[in-house]
Amino acid sequence: AGAPRRMRGGLPEHGLCNPSAPNTSAPTDSDAYDLALRWWCDFYKHQQHEDWECHEYEHGQNDAWCMERVKAGAVNGTMFYFDAVSGDHRCGACSCCKRATNVSQALNDLYPKCDMPWNGGDETGVTAEERLVADRWFDANFDVFLINMPKDHARLQAMRSRLSRASISFERIPGVDLAAPEQYGAAKRDGLLPSGYDFEKAQSIART
């Protein structure tokens, strides 16, 4: 994600906070659904998820199988999540977990709409005081990070413009090109990557 959010605190003080923020898009990657999507996006009401539970591999199943199931989305009322080293640990001690869902492919296609500011809630009936409470809640509970490669000035300006229009402050984090041998080694030395991290293996897994 270009500008991932991290939630710091609890819910807003009143139910209008998030629906009354039509100029603020919601995080839409799968890791964000449990944290924020149900409060930010009107389309979340279509989703009725059960809690995640460990999936015990059967004969012929392994991590690669689980990752393929994740890519397939909701199939026959069940969706999977693979908790890699950098995951959010929703699977607990497992690497592969699942949950029941009633999300159809048609509803899956609606997810991108949640990241479009013009699909936010209607401001009708929202008072200035309520908007102020919502703005203060957002500022107090979220950090926004813009991850951008040092030389990608065009993207930086575009993201800065989009976030500024939504009145969202952010912290810029320079991206690291791990494909460059010198940066890969430096990232390990600086502690940005675990010593056992294998970039080539990670790329291989990502391509499968």
C-alpha positions as a printed NumPy array, in Angstrom:
array([[  0.   ,   0.   ,   0.   ],
       [  1.3  ,   3.436,  -0.794],
       [  0.118,   5.024,   2.416],
       [ -0.667,   2.364,   5.01 ],
       [ -2.473,   3.321,   8.179],
       [ -1.77 ,   2.029,  11.649],
       [ -4.554,   2.26 ,  14.192],
       [ -3.432,   3.368,  17.648],
       [ -6.554,   3.537,  19.749],
       [-10.219,   2.79 ,  20.157],
       [-13.428,   3.705,  18.414],
       [-14.687,   7.245,  17.873],
       [-16.949,   8.778,  20.466],
       [-20.054,   8.659,  18.284],
       [-21.262,   6.503,  15.426],
       [-21.102,   9.246,  12.816],
       [-17.334,   9.682,  12.899],
       [-16.319,   7.383,  10.083],
       [-19.419,   7.518,   7.863],
       [-19.108,  11.313,   7.981],
       [-15.625,  11.322,   6.474],
       [-16.351,  11.093,   2.726],
       [-13.026,  12.649,   1.782],
       [-10.957,  10.02 ,   3.557],
       [-10.428,   6.686,   1.86 ],
       [-10.307,   3.414,   3.757],
       [ -7.415,   0.974,   3.82 ],
       [ -8.452,  -1.951,   1.652],
       [ -5.724,  -4.557,   1.766],
       [ -6.742,  -7.8  ,   3.479],
       [ -4.783,  -6.951,   6.626],
       [ -6.914,  -3.846,   7.102],
       [-10.365,  -5.439,   6.938],
       [-10.493,  -6.548,  10.568],
       [ -9.072,  -3.272,  11.873],
       [-10.839,  -0.585,   9.952],
       [-12.984,  -1.5  ,   6.98 ],
       [-16.122,  -2.283,   8.942],
       [-16.082,   1.28 ,  10.326],
       [-14.987,   3.126,   7.217],
       [-16.696,   1.614,   4.223],
       [-20.386,   1.309,   3.429],
       [-19.649,  -1.881,   1.503],
       [-18.443,  -3.674,   4.617],
       [-22.042,  -4.263,   5.665],
       [-22.132,  -6.932,   2.934],
       [-19.507,  -8.965,   4.757],
       [-20.338, -11.265,   7.65 ],
       [-17.122, -12.989,   8.619],
       [-16.52 , -15.572,  11.291],
       [-13.361, -15.538,  13.402],
       [-10.137, -16.929,  11.93 ],
       [ -9.215, -20.483,  12.952],
       [ -6.184, -22.661,  12.272],
       [ -6.332, -24.898,   9.225],
       [ -4.627, -28.235,   9.739],
       [ -3.051, -29.399,   6.506],
       [ -4.444, -32.573,   5.003],
       [ -2.584, -34.925,   2.676],
       [ -1.092, -32.965,  -0.216],
       [ -1.558, -29.581,   1.441],
       [  1.263, -27.258,   2.545],
       [  2.157, -23.57 ,   2.771],
       [  2.258, -23.228,  -1.02 ],
       [ -1.244, -24.727,  -1.22 ],
       [ -2.493, -22.285,   1.407],
       [ -1.07 , -19.298,  -0.463],
       [ -2.86 , -20.427,  -3.617],
       [ -6.116, -20.67 ,  -1.666],
       [ -5.559, -17.14 ,  -0.392],
       [ -5.227, -15.886,  -3.963],
       [ -8.442, -17.662,  -4.933],
       [-10.452, -15.592,  -2.446],
       [-13.707, -16.869,  -0.967],
       [-14.531, -20.316,  -2.399],
       [-17.527, -22.389,  -1.309],
       [-18.105, -20.132,   1.677],
       [-14.534, -20.292,   3.031],
       [-11.608, -17.905,   2.708],
       [ -7.995, -18.483,   3.766],
       [ -5.162, -16.336,   5.099],
       [ -1.461, -17.207,   5.12 ],
       [  0.42 , -15.686,   8.046],
       [  3.925, -15.157,   6.71 ],
       [  6.786, -13.92 ,   8.894],
       [  5.676, -10.345,   8.236],
       [  1.973, -11.082,   8.758],
       [ -0.262,  -9.756,  11.509],
       [ -0.371, -13.067,  13.417],
       [ -4.138, -13.435,  13.118],
       [ -3.472, -17.189,  12.743],
       [ -1.779, -17.409,  16.123],
       [  0.72 , -20.269,  16.1  ],
       [ -0.461, -21.473,  12.677],
       [  0.832, -20.434,   9.283],
       [ -2.501, -21.062,   7.569],
       [ -5.942, -20.124,   8.86 ],
       [ -9.466, -19.925,   7.488],
       [-12.911, -18.593,   8.239],
       [-16.413, -18.913,   6.888],
       [-17.727, -16.05 ,   4.817],
       [-20.733, -15.203,   2.737],
       [-18.758, -12.936,   0.42 ],
       [-19.478, -13.731,  -3.219],
       [-17.18 , -12.87 ,  -6.112],
       [-19.494, -10.   ,  -6.96 ],
       [-18.96 ,  -8.515,  -3.51 ],
       [-15.228,  -9.16 ,  -3.712],
       [-15.263,  -6.934,  -6.773],
       [-16.632,  -4.118,  -4.605],
       [-13.566,  -3.966,  -2.352],
       [-11.668,  -1.435,  -4.529],
       [-14.608,   0.94 ,  -4.185],
       [-13.752,   1.321,  -0.503],
       [-10.528,   3.121,  -1.425],
       [-12.357,   5.763,  -3.48 ],
       [-13.057,   8.885,  -1.387],
       [-16.211,   9.704,  -3.367],
       [-17.771,   6.467,  -2.093],
       [-17.701,   7.683,   1.493],
       [-20.719,   8.422,   3.641],
       [-23.159,  11.239,   3.004],
       [-22.465,  14.431,   4.961],
       [-26.147,  15.322,   5.123],
       [-27.171,  15.893,   8.723],
       [-23.608,  15.835,  10.069],
       [-22.872,  18.864,  12.204],
       [-19.634,  20.828,  12.251],
       [-19.075,  19.674,  15.831],
       [-19.411,  16.024,  14.799],
       [-16.935,  16.519,  11.949],
       [-14.518,  18.131,  14.397],
       [-14.84 ,  15.146,  16.744],
       [-14.238,  12.802,  13.807],
       [-11.158,  14.734,  12.68 ],
       [ -9.723,  14.76 ,  16.187],
       [-10.409,  11.04 ,  16.592],
       [ -8.64 ,  10.258,  13.329],
       [ -5.605,  12.371,  14.252],
       [ -5.41 ,  10.749,  17.695],
       [ -5.825,   7.147,  16.556],
       [ -4.037,   6.796,  13.238],
       [ -0.509,   7.169,  11.931],
       [ -0.152,   7.397,   8.156],
       [  3.122,   6.404,   6.514],
       [  4.011,   7.14 ,   2.903],
       [  6.508,   4.57 ,   1.639],
       [  8.25 ,   5.985,  -1.415],
       [ 11.474,   5.251,  -3.296],
       [ 13.935,   8.159,  -2.859],
       [ 14.092,   8.985,  -6.591],
       [ 10.399,   8.531,  -7.355],
       [  9.549,  12.22 ,  -7.093],
       [  6.448,  12.041,  -9.304],
       [  4.759,   9.464,  -7.072],
       [  5.711,  11.4  ,  -3.955],
       [  4.095,  14.565,  -5.294],
       [  0.966,  12.687,  -6.375],
       [  0.544,  10.998,  -2.984],
       [  1.283,  14.233,  -1.144],
       [ -1.417,  15.986,  -3.159],
       [ -4.004,  13.247,  -2.514],
       [ -3.338,  13.124,   1.218],
       [ -3.301,  16.911,   1.519],
       [ -6.721,  17.164,  -0.132],
       [ -8.004,  14.796,   2.554],
       [ -6.266,  16.868,   5.265],
       [ -4.204,  13.844,   6.315],
       [ -0.718,  14.405,   7.666],
       [  1.827,  11.671,   7.072],
       [  5.378,  10.575,   7.684],
       [  7.478,   9.704,   4.66 ],
       [  9.554,   6.522,   4.841],
       [ 12.2  ,   6.086,   2.108],
       [ 11.763,   2.803,   0.272],
       [ 14.648,   0.367,  -0.134],
       [ 15.399,  -1.297,  -3.466],
       [ 16.27 ,  -4.796,  -2.308],
       [ 17.114,  -5.763,  -5.876],
       [ 20.268,  -3.664,  -5.541],
       [ 22.943,  -5.858,  -3.858],
       [ 24.485,  -2.997,  -1.882],
       [ 21.115,  -1.898,  -0.47 ],
       [ 20.09 ,  -5.459,   0.371],
       [ 23.256,  -5.952,   2.415],
       [ 22.929,  -2.547,   4.048],
       [ 19.313,  -3.245,   5.013],
       [ 20.426,  -6.389,   6.837],
       [ 23.292,  -4.607,   8.58 ],
       [ 21.007,  -1.778,   9.67 ],
       [ 18.467,  -4.2  ,  11.098],
       [ 15.756,  -3.371,   8.554],
       [ 15.684,  -7.05 ,   7.572],
       [ 16.087, -10.143,   9.763],
       [ 19.485, -11.768,   9.385],
       [ 17.855, -14.919,   8.017],
       [ 15.766, -13.117,   5.409],
       [ 16.259, -14.533,   1.9  ],
       [ 15.21 , -12.025,  -0.766],
       [ 15.507, -14.467,  -3.661],
       [ 13.359, -17.013,  -1.83 ],
       [ 10.778, -14.338,  -1.065],
       [ 10.66 , -13.357,  -4.738],
       [ 10.267, -16.986,  -5.74 ],
       [  7.334, -17.444,  -3.352],
       [  5.725, -14.221,  -4.588],
       [  5.835, -15.459,  -8.187],
       [  4.13 , -18.786,  -7.387]])
